[in-house]
Structures are given as C-alpha cells and as structure tokens.
Coordinates of C-alpha atoms in Angstrom, one line a residue:
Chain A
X1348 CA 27.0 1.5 -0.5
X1349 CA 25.5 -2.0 -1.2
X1350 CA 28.9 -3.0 -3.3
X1351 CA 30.3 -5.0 -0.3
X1352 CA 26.8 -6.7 -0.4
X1353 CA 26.8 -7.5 -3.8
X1354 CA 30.4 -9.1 -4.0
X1355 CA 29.5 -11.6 -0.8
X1356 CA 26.7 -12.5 -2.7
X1357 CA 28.4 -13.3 -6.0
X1358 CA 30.9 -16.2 -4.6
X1359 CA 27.8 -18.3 -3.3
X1360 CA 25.7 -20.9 -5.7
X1361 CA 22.0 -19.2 -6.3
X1362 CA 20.6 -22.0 -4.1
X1363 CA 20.6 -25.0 -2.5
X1364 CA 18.2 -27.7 -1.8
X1365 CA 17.3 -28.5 1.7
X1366 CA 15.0 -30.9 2.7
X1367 CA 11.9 -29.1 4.9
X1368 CA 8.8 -30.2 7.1
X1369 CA 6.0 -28.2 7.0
X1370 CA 2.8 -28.2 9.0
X1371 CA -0.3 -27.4 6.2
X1372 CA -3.6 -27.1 7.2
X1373 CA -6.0 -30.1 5.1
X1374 CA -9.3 -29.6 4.0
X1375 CA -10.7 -33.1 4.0
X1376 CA -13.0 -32.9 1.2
X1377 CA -16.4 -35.7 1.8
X1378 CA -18.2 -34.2 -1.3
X1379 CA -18.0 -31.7 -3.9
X1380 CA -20.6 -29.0 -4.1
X1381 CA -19.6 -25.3 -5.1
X1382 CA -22.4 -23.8 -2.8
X1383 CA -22.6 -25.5 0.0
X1384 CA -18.4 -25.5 -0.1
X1385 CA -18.8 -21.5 -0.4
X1386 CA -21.2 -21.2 2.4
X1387 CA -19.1 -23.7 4.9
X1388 CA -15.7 -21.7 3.8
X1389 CA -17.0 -18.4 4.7
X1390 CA -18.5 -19.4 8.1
X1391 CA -15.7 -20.8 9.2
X1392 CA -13.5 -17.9 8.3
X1393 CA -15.7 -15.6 10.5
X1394 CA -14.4 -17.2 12.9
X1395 CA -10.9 -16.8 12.6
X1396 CA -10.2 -14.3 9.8
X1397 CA -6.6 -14.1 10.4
X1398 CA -6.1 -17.8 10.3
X1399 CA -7.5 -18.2 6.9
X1400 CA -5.6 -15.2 5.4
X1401 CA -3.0 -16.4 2.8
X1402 CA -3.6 -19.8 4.4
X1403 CA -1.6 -22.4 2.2
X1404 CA -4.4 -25.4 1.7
X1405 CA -3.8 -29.0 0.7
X1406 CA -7.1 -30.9 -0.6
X1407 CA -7.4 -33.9 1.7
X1408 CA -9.5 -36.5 -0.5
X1409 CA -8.3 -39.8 1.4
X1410 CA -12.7 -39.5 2.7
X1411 CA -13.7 -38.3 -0.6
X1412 CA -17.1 -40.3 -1.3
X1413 CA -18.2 -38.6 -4.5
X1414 CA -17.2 -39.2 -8.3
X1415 CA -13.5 -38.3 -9.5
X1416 CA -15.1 -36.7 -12.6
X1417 CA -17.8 -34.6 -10.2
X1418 CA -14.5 -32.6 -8.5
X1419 CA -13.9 -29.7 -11.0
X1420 CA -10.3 -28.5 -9.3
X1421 CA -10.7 -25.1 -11.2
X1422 CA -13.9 -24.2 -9.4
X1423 CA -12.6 -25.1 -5.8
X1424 CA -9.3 -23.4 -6.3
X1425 CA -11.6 -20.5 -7.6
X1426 CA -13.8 -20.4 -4.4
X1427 CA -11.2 -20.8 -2.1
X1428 CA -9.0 -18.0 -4.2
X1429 CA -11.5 -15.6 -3.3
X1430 CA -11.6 -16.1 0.0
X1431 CA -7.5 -15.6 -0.6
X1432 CA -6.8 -19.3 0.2
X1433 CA -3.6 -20.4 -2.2
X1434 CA -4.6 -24.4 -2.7
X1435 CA -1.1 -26.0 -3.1
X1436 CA -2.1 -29.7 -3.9
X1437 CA -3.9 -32.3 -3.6
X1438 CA -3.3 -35.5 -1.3
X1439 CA -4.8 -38.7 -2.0
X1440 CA -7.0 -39.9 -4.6
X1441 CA -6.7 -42.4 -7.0
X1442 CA -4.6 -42.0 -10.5
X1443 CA -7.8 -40.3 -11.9
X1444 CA -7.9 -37.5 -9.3
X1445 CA -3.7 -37.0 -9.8
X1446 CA -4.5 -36.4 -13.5
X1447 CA -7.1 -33.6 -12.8
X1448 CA -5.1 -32.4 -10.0
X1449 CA -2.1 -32.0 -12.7
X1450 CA -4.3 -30.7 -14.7
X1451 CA -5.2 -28.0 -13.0
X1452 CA -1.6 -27.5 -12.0
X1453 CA -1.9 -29.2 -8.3
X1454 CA 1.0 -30.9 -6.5
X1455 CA 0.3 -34.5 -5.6
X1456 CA 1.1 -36.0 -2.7
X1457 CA 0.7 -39.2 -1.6
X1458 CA -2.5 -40.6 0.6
X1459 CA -2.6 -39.1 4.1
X1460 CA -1.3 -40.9 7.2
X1461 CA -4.7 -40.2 9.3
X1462 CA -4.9 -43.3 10.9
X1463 CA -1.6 -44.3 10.9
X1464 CA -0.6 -45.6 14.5
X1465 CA 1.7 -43.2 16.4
X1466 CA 4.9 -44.5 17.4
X1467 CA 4.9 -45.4 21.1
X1468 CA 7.5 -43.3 23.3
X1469 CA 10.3 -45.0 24.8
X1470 CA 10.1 -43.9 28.6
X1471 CA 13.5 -45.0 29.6
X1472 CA 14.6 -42.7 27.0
X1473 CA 14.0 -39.1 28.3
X1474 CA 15.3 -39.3 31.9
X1475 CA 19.0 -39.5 32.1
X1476 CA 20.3 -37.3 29.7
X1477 CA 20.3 -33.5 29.3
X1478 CA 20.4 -32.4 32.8
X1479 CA 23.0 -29.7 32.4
X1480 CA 22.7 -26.1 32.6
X1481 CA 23.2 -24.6 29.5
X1482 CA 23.2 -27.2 27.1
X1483 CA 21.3 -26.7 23.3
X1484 CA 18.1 -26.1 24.8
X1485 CA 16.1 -28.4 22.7
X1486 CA 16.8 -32.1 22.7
X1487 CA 15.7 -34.4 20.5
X1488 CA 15.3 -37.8 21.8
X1489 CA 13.7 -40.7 19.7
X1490 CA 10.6 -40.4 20.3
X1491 CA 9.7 -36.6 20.8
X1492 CA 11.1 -33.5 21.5
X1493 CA 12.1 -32.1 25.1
X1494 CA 12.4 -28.1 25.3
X1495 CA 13.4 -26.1 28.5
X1496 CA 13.5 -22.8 27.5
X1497 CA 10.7 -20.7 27.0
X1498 CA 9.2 -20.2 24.2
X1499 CA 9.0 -16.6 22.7
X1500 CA 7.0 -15.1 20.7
X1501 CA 8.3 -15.4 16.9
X1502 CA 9.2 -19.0 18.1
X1503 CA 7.9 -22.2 16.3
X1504 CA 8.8 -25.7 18.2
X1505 CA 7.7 -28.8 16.4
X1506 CA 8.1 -32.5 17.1
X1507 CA 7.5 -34.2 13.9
X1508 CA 7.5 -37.5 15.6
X1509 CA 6.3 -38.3 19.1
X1510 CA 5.4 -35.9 21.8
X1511 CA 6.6 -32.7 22.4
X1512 CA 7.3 -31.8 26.3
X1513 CA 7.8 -28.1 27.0
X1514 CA 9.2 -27.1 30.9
X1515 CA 8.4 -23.3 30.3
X1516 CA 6.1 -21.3 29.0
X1517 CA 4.9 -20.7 25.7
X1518 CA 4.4 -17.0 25.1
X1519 CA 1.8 -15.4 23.6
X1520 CA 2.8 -15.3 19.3
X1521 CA 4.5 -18.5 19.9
X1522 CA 3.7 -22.1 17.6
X1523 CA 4.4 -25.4 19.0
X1524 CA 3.4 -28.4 16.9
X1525 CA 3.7 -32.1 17.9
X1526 CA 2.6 -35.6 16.1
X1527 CA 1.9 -36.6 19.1
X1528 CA 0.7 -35.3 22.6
X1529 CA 2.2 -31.3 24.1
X1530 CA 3.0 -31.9 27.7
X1531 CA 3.5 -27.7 28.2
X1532 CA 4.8 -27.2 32.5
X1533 CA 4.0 -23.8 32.3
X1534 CA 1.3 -21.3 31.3
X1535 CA -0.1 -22.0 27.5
X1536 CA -0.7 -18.5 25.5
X1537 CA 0.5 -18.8 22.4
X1538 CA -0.5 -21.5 19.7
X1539 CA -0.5 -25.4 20.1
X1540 CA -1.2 -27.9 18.0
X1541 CA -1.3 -31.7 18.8
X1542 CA -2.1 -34.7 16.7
X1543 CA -0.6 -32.7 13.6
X1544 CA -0.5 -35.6 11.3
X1545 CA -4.0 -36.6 12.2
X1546 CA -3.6 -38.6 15.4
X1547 CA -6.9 -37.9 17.1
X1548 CA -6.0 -39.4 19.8
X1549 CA -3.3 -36.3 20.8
X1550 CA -3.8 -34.3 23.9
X1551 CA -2.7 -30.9 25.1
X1552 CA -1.5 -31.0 28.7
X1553 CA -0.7 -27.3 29.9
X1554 CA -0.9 -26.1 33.6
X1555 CA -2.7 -22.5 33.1
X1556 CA -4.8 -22.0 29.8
X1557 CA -4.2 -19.0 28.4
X1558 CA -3.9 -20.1 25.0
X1559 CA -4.5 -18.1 21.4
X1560 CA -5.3 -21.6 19.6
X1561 CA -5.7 -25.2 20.9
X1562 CA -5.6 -27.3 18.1
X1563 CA -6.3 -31.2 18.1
X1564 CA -5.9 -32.9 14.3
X1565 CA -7.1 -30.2 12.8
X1566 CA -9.9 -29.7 15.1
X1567 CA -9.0 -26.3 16.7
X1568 CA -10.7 -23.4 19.2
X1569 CA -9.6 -20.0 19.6
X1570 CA -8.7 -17.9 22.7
X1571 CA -12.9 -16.5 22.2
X1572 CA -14.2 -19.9 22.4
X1573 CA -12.1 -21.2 25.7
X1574 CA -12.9 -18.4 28.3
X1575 CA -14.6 -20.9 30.6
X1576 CA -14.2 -22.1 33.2
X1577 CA -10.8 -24.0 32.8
X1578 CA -9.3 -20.6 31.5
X1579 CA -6.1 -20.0 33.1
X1580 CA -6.2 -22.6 35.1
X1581 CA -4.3 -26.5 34.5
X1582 CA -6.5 -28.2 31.7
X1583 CA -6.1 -30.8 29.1
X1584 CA -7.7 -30.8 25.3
X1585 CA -8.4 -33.7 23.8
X1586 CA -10.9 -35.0 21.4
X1587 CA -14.2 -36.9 21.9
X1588 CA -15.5 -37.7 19.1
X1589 CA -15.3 -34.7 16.4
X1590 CA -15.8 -32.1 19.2
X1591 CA -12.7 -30.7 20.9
X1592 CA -13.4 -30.7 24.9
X1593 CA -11.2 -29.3 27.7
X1594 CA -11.1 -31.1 31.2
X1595 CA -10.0 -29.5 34.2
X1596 CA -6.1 -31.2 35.3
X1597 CA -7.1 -30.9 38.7
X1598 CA -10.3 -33.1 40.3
Chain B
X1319 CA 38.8 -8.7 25.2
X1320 CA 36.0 -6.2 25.8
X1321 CA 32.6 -7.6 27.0
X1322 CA 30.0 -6.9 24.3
X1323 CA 26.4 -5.7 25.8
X1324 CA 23.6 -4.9 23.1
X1325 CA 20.6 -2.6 24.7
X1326 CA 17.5 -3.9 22.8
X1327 CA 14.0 -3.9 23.4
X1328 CA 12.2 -4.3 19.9
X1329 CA 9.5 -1.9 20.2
X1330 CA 10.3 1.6 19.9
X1331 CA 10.3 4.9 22.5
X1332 CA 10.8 2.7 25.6
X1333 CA 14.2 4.2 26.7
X1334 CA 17.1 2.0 24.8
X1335 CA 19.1 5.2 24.2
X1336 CA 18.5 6.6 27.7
X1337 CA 19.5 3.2 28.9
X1338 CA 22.4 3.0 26.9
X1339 CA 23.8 6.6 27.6
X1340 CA 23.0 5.9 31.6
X1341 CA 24.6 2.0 31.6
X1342 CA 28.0 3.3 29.7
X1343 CA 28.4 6.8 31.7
X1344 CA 27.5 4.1 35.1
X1345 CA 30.6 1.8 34.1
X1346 CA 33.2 4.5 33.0
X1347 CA 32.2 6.3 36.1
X1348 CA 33.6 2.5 38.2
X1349 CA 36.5 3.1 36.3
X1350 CA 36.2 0.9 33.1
X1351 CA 37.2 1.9 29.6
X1352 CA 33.5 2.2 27.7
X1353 CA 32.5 3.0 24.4
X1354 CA 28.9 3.1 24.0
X1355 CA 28.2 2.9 20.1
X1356 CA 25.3 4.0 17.9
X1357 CA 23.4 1.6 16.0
X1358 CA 20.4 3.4 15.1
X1359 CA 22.0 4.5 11.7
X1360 CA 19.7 7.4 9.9
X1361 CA 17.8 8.4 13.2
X1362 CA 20.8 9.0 15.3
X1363 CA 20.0 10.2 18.8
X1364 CA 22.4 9.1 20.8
X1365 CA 25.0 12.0 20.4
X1366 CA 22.1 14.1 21.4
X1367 CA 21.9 13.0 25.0
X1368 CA 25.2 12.4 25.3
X1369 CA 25.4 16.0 24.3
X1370 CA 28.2 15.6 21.7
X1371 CA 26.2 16.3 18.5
X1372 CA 28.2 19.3 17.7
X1373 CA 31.5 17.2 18.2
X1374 CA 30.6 14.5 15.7
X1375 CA 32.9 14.5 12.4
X1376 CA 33.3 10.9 11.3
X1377 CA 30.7 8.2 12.2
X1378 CA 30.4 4.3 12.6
X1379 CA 29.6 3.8 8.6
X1380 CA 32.7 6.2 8.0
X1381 CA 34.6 3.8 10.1
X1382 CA 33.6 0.5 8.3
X1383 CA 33.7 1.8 5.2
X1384 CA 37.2 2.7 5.7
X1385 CA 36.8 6.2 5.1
X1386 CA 38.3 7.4 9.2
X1387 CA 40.1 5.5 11.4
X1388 CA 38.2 4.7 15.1
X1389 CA 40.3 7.0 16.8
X1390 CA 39.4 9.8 14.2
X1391 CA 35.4 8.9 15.0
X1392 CA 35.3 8.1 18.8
X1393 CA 34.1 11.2 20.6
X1394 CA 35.5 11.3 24.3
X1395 CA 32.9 12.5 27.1
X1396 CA 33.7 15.7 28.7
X1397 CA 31.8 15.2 32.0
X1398 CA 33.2 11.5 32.9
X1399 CA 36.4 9.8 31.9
X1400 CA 37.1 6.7 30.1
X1401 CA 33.9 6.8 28.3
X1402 CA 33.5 7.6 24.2
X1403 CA 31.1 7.2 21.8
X1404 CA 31.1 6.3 18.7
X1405 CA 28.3 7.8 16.4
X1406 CA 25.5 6.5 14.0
X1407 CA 25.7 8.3 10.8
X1408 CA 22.4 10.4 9.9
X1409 CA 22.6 10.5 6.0
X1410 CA 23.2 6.9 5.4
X1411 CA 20.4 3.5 5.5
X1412 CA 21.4 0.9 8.2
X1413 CA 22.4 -1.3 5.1
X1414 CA 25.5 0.0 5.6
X1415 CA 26.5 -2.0 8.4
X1416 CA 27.4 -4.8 6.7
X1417 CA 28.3 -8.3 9.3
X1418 CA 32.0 -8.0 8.0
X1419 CA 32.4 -4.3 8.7
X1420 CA 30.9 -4.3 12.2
X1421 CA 32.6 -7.3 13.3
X1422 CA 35.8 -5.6 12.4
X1423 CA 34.9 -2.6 13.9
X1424 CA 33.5 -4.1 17.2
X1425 CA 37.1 -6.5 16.9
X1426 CA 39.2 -3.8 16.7
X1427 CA 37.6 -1.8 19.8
X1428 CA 37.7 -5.3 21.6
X1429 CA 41.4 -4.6 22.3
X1430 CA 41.0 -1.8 23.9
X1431 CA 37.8 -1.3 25.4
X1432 CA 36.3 -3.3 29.1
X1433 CA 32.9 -2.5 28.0
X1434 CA 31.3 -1.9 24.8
X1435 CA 27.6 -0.8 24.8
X1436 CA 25.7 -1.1 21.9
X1437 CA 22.5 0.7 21.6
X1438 CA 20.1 -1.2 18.9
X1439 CA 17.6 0.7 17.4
X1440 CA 13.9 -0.2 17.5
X1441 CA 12.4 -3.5 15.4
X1442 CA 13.9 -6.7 14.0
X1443 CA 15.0 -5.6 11.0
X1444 CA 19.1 -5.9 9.5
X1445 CA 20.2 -2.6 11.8
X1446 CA 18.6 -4.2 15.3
X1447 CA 20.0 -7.7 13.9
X1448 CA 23.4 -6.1 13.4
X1449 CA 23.5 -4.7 17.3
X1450 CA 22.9 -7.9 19.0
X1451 CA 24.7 -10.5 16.6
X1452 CA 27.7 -10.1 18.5
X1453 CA 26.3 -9.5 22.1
X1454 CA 27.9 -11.3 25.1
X1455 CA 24.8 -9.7 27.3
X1456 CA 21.9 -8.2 26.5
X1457 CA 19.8 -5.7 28.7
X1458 CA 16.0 -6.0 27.6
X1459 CA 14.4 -2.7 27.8
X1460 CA 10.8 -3.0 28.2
X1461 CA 7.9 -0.8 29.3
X1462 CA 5.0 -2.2 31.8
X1463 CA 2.6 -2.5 29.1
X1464 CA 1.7 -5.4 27.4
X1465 CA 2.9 -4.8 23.3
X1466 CA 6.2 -3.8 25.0
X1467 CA 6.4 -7.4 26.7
X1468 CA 5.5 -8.6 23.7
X1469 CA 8.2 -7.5 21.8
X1470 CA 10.6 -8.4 24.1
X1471 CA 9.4 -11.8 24.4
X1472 CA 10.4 -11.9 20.3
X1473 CA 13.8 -10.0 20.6
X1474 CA 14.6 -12.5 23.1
X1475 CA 13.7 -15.5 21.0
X1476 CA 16.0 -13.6 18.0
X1477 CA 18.6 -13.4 20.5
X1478 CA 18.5 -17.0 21.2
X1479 CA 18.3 -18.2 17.2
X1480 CA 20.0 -15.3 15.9
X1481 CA 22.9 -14.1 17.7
X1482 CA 26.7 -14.8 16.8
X1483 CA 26.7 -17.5 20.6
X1484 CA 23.3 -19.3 19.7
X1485 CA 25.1 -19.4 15.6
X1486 CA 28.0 -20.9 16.5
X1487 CA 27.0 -23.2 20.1
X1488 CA 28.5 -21.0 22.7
X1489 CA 27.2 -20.1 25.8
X1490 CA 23.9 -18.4 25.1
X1491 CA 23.7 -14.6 25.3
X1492 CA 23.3 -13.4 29.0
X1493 CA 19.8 -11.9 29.4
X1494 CA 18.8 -8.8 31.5
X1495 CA 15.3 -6.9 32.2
X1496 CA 15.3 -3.8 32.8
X1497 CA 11.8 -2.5 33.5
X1498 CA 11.6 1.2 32.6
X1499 CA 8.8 4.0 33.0
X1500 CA 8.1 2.9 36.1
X1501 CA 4.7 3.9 38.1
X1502 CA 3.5 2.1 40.7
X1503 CA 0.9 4.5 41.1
X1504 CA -0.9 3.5 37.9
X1505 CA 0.5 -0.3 38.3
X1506 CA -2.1 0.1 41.7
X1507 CA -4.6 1.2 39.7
X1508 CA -4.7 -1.1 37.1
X1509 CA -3.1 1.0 34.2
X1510 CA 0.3 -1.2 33.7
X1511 CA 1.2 -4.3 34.3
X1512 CA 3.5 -4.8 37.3
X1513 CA 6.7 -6.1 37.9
X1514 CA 5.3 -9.7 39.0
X1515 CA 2.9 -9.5 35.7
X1516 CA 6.2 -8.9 33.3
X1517 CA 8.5 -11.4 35.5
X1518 CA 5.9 -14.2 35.5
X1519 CA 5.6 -13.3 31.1
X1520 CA 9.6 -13.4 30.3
X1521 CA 11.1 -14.9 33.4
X1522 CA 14.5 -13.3 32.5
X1523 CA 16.4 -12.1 35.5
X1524 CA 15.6 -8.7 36.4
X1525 CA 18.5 -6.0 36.1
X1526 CA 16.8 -3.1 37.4
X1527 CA 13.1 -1.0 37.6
X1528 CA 13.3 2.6 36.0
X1529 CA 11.0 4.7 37.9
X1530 CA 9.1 7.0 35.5
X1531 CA 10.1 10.4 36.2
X1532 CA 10.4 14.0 35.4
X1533 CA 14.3 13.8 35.7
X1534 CA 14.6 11.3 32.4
X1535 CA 13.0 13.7 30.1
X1536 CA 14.9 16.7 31.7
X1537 CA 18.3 15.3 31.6
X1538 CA 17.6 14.1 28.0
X1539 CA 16.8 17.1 26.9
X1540 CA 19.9 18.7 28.4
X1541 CA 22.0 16.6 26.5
X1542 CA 23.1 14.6 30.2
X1543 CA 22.8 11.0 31.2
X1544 CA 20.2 10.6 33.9
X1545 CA 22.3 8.5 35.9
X1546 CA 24.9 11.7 36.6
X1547 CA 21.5 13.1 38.2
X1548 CA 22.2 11.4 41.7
X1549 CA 19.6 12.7 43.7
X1550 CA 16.9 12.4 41.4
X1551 CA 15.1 8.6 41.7
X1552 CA 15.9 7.2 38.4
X1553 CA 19.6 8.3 38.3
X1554 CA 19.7 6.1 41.5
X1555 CA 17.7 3.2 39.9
X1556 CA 20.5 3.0 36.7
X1557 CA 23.2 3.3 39.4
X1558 CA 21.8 0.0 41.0
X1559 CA 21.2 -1.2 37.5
X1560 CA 25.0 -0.8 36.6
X1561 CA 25.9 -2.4 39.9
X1562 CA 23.7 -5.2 39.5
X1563 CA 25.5 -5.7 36.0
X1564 CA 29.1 -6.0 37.5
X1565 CA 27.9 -8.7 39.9
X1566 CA 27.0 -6.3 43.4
X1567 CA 23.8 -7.2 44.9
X1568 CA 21.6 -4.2 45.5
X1569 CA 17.9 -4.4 47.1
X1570 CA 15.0 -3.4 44.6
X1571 CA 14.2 0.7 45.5
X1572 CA 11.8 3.2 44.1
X1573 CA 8.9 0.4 44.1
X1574 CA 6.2 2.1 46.2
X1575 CA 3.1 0.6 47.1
X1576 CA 4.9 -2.9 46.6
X1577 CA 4.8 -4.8 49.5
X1578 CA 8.0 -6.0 51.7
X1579 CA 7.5 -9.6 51.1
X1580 CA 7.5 -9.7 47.3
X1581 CA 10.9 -7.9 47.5
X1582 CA 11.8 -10.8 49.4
X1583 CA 10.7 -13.1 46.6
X1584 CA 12.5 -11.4 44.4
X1585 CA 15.3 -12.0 45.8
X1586 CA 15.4 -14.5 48.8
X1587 CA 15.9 -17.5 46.3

C-alpha cells in the first residue's frame, strides 16, 4: 500500500539546506538569580500558559549587568525546562559567556540588533504597482510587505524588513509579524506583532480591535487584558516607555 | 476539460457529503455529465445517500492502484442521468491516495466529465489535502457557529498555499460559502451567528444558505439527495445554490426574520 510512497521518496537527496527566518521570543536577561528568575517565570506564565508551552527561548544578554562567571547556564536551562521552555541559545555576550554557552551546549548568536535604526520606507515605492486583480497576493516591495488578502487562520505573514500593511482582515488563529510598524485596514483578531527585532518604536495600526495578542518588541497583551474601551473599535498600540498603551484612531 | 470543484469545510458533521450529493445530482439534473467522487477513504458515506451502497464493487483506491478500470468503478445514478459516482473504499487508510494516482485518476475523468465533484472529508490531514489539491472551485461548507468559521477560515488559507493553482501561480482557486443548518429562529435569539456575522469573518462570496430542516436528515437517511425533494425548503435552497454556481443570479430565500434591506446589500453591489 505505501510502496508507491516509498519509491518517490528514494529518488530524492535526504535533505536540503534552505536558508530560514524565524521569529524567537528573547528573554533579556539584567541579572542572574535562580529564585527570583523562578518566581518572575511562573508569573508570567499564568498569564499566558499557552504561549509559554514548548516556547523555543533565546537568552538575550546584550543588558546583562552581572558577572560572566555568576550565570550558571545549566541552572537557567534547568528552571526554564521545567516550566517546558526548550532554551536554544544564547545571543550576545562577550567571548567568556560563548564559552559557557558552548559549554552547556547553547547556540551562539551574535549581539542583538535592539537599537539598531529601522530602515526608513520609501513612499514612492508602494503606490504604482500591484493594482491588478488577481496577482500573487503578497507583494514585497523594498521596504515592507503589502498583503490584500485576508489572512486565515493557520496563516503567518511576516515582513522581516520594514512595515507590513495588511488591506483585509486578519482572522482569528492568524500571525502577522513586521520589523517595523502593521498598518492592518480591517478588523485585528488574530495575533500581531510589531517591532519584532526590537524596534520600540513600532506601532500597530488596525481599524477594529479584536485581537488575540498585540505585541510591541516583545512587550505583548492578550485578548483578557485589551477589553476596554478601544475593543473593537479603530486603535493603535504603541509603546511608552516599557508599558504597552492603546489609543483610540479616532479623536 | 472537466471543471474540478472540491466540497470542503474542515470541521466535521456540517453537511459536506449532503452538499456534495445535492450539488452533483443539481448539475446532472441541467444536463451536464457529473461524477461526484468519494474522498473520505475508510469512513465512506457517500454511497449511502446516494443510495448505491449495495452497487459498489470496485472503488477509487481500486482504481489508482490499477486493480479496475474507471468504467468498472463508476456507479451510474438510477433516479437522474448523467450523474455517477465513484466510491471511497471502506477497508483501506486515506494513504492510499497517493498525488500521482489521483491526479491520474481525476485526468483521465477530465475527458469526459463537465463537472467533477469532490467530496473532502473532514480535517487537514493527507485525505482533505488530496480533495482540494486539484480544485478549480471550492464550495466552503460551514455551519453558523463560530469553531465551524474557524475552520473554514484555515481550509481557506490551505486552499490558497496548498492547492495545485496557488503551487504552480495560476489563477487562485474560486471560493464559495455555503452556509448550512440554517435557523434564523435561533440566529434571532442569539444561538448562532448570522449570515452578516459569518460574511463580515470570511468575506468569501456567498453561494447559498441551507435552511436547517427536517427534510436533510429524512432524505439522507433514505438514501436520496435533498435537492430531488423540491417542495421541501432546503431542496429549493441547493437548487439556487447549483444555479448560483453556473453563473444565474437567484435572490437569497428561506432567510426569515432577516430584513428586506440586508438582502439588498447582499446583493445590490
């Protein structure tokens, strides 16, 4: 029965190599202590449980203040193990921290771009093309990504560079992920994440709120902690400060 | 070249095989050669309400696996001609439809078939992935309720990344709704969502609305496509359904309680 299978699978090579982008969640690390890292870690995952399940976590240590030799790797992979977070690296850190990081066999990636300056759109770039009916449905122009199809559930849409401007909804179980700012002209209610590589400066434009997860560089709210005022109705997220805020569109 | 339409819906029990049986017995009955083909290998039901289970000797799998010709597996309908169906098999796992043995299947019946319906079954999974690879249309199938919507919302995203059009840059797959189980009784009270609610969530156009009825479950059970039930409500509303597929324009009925100007809406633009 699976013979057919089996001989289509024998003519091809057993893999190939493929260059990929992922978005990871980062836990900036500011200093090392088991406890209070344990205590933090489980608060926050009250909040979200689901979010946190399997989560795949890079150690952000480009605002590590404390001692290389005070960070024992094999105690925070430990604490986060149990609360069944895989740690997959470590980013940043000087040459000591990569040695304990291989150590306790961590990836290392190179310091994090948190401040780096996001590149500015081109605005003469996005209007003349693409207005035909039924071409690809997403475009990528230099600086961002334009989508006019909805997004479904299942879906993940992300601009690596630039903005990301959606001209459809986003259903609910939908990702969409942006460097920059996501313009969405259409109800919000799946996931959206702005500011991915760390640009605090990233908004979330959408014209009804109805969202599962807002997310501004990392700083995110959940569908619980948004049913005020501005839900369903046009908002913008941003950040002030550390706190994630939503505005009203409409004054 | 026949015109390939996959009846999907990804959740299960919301009326994909009713649909199916209804939308190929609807275009036969206008006169165009249908085969309406069984997908849901190892929980066929098809043959059942097409009331041909006792007819069925060879199957789909027999067919790719070279084991019958078509001709030997294609059942003809008694009750309305120029339709057939061809049969899931019951013993096998829907790994046996391989990609190379459907798409020579579904080629072969190309040549001599104006329609071919295929009728998905439920999930996302290699057999539901199999039915709508090689769709030119798809009809949606979802229920007013909101893990229904939700599952069509995702079977239309696979349809748009995973079909044979969206693999190789063609036109992408046409999309239909068809809104079944009906009641605008319990839409009014709050119980379902309503046709606007679904609309404003999927924003596909809309094929048809499925009253929820008495007259589904009795046909089914008597082994006879609802749509050959003309007086009943629903048989009317897959009548439409099938007219609305071939182009015709036909006004929204069996929507109580919904007011005149939103039928408008629906269809003034």
């Amino acid at each position: 029965m699976s013979e057919p299978a089996a001989t289509a699978t024998e003519n091809r090579a057993c893999f190939e190599l493929r260059g990929a982008s992922q978005t990871l969640t980062v836990m900036e690390l500011h200093h090392f202590d088991p406890d209070a890292l344990e205590r933090d870690l489980r608060d926050k995952i009250r909040q979200a449980p689901n979010f946190f399940r399997d989560l795949p976590l890079v150690i952000g240590l480009d605002h590590y203040e404390g001692n290389a030799a005070d960070l024992d790797f094999f105690q925070l992979i430990g604490i986060c193990r149990t609360h069944s977070i895989q740690v997959l690296g470590v980013r940043g850190g000087d040459d000591d921290i990569r040695r304990l990081a291989r150590n306790a066999a961590l990836a290392w990636l190179p310091g994090g771009q948190a401040s780096a300056p996001r590149p500015v759109p081109d605005p003469e770039q996005d209007t003349a093309e693409n207005t035909e009916e039924g071409a690809p449905a997403i475009t990528s122009t230099g600086a961002g990504r334009l989508v006019k199809q909805p997004v479904r559930s299942g879906q993940q849409v992300y601009a690596p560079e630039g903005d990301l401007i959606i001209m459809a909804p986003v259903g609910a179980g939908a990702e969409v992920l942006a460097a920059g700012h996501i313009h969405i002209y259409g109800p919000l209610r799946g996931r959206a994440l702005a500011g991915v590589h760390g640009d605090t400066s990233a908004s979330i434009f959408c014209q009804s709120l109805e969202a599962e997860l807002v997310s501004v560089a990392g700083h995110y709210k959940i569908s619980e902690d948004l049913q005020g005022d501005d839900w369903r109705t046009p908002a913008r997220i941003r950040l002030e400060g550390d706190v994630l805020t939503v505005d009203p569109l409409t004054r | 070249m026949a015109r390939i339409i996959v009846v999907t819906s990804g959740k299960g029990g919301v009326g994909k095989t009713t649909t199916s049986a209804s939308i190929s017995t609807g275009l036969a009955q206008r006169g165009y050669k249908t085969a309406v083909i069984d997908f849901d290998v190892g929980l066929r039901n098809l043959d059942l309400i097409m009331n041909c289970e006792r007819r069925v000797v060879y199957d789909f799998v027999n067919v790719i696996q070279g084991e019958a010709t078509l001709n030997q597996a294609l059942i003809r309908d008694k009750r309305v001609e120029n339709l057939f169906i061809l049969p899931a098999s019951q013993t096998r796992d829907k790994e046996a439809l391989t990609a190379e043995g459907v798409q020579k299947v579904l080629d072969e019946m190309s040549e001599t078939f104006d329609y071919l319906v295929c009728d998905s079954p439920a999930g996302i999974e290699h057999g539901a992935l199999m039915a709508l690879y090689h769709a030119d249309e798809a009809i949606v199938v979802t229920n007013p309720e909101v893990s229904s919507v939700r599952d069509s919302d995702r079977i239309l995203g696979i349809l748009q990344s995973k079909s044979r059009r969206a693999e190789q840059g063609m036109d992408p797959v046409k999309e239909h709704l068809l809104l079944t189980r009906y009641n605008s009784e319990r839409v009014e009270r709050g119980e379902m969502l309503s046709l606007e609610d679904v609309n404003d969530i999927l924003s596909i156009s809309l094929l048809g609305v499925i009253p929820e009825s008495q007259a589904v479950l009795n046909a089914s059970n008597q082994g006879s496509p609802v749509i050959l039930e003309d007086e009943s409500e629903a048989g009317g509303a897959y009548a439409d359904a099938v007219a609305r597929l071939l182009g015709e324009e036909r006004p929204l009925r069996f929507l109580d309680g919904q007011k005149k100007g939103f039928l408008k809406r629906m269809f003034g633009g």
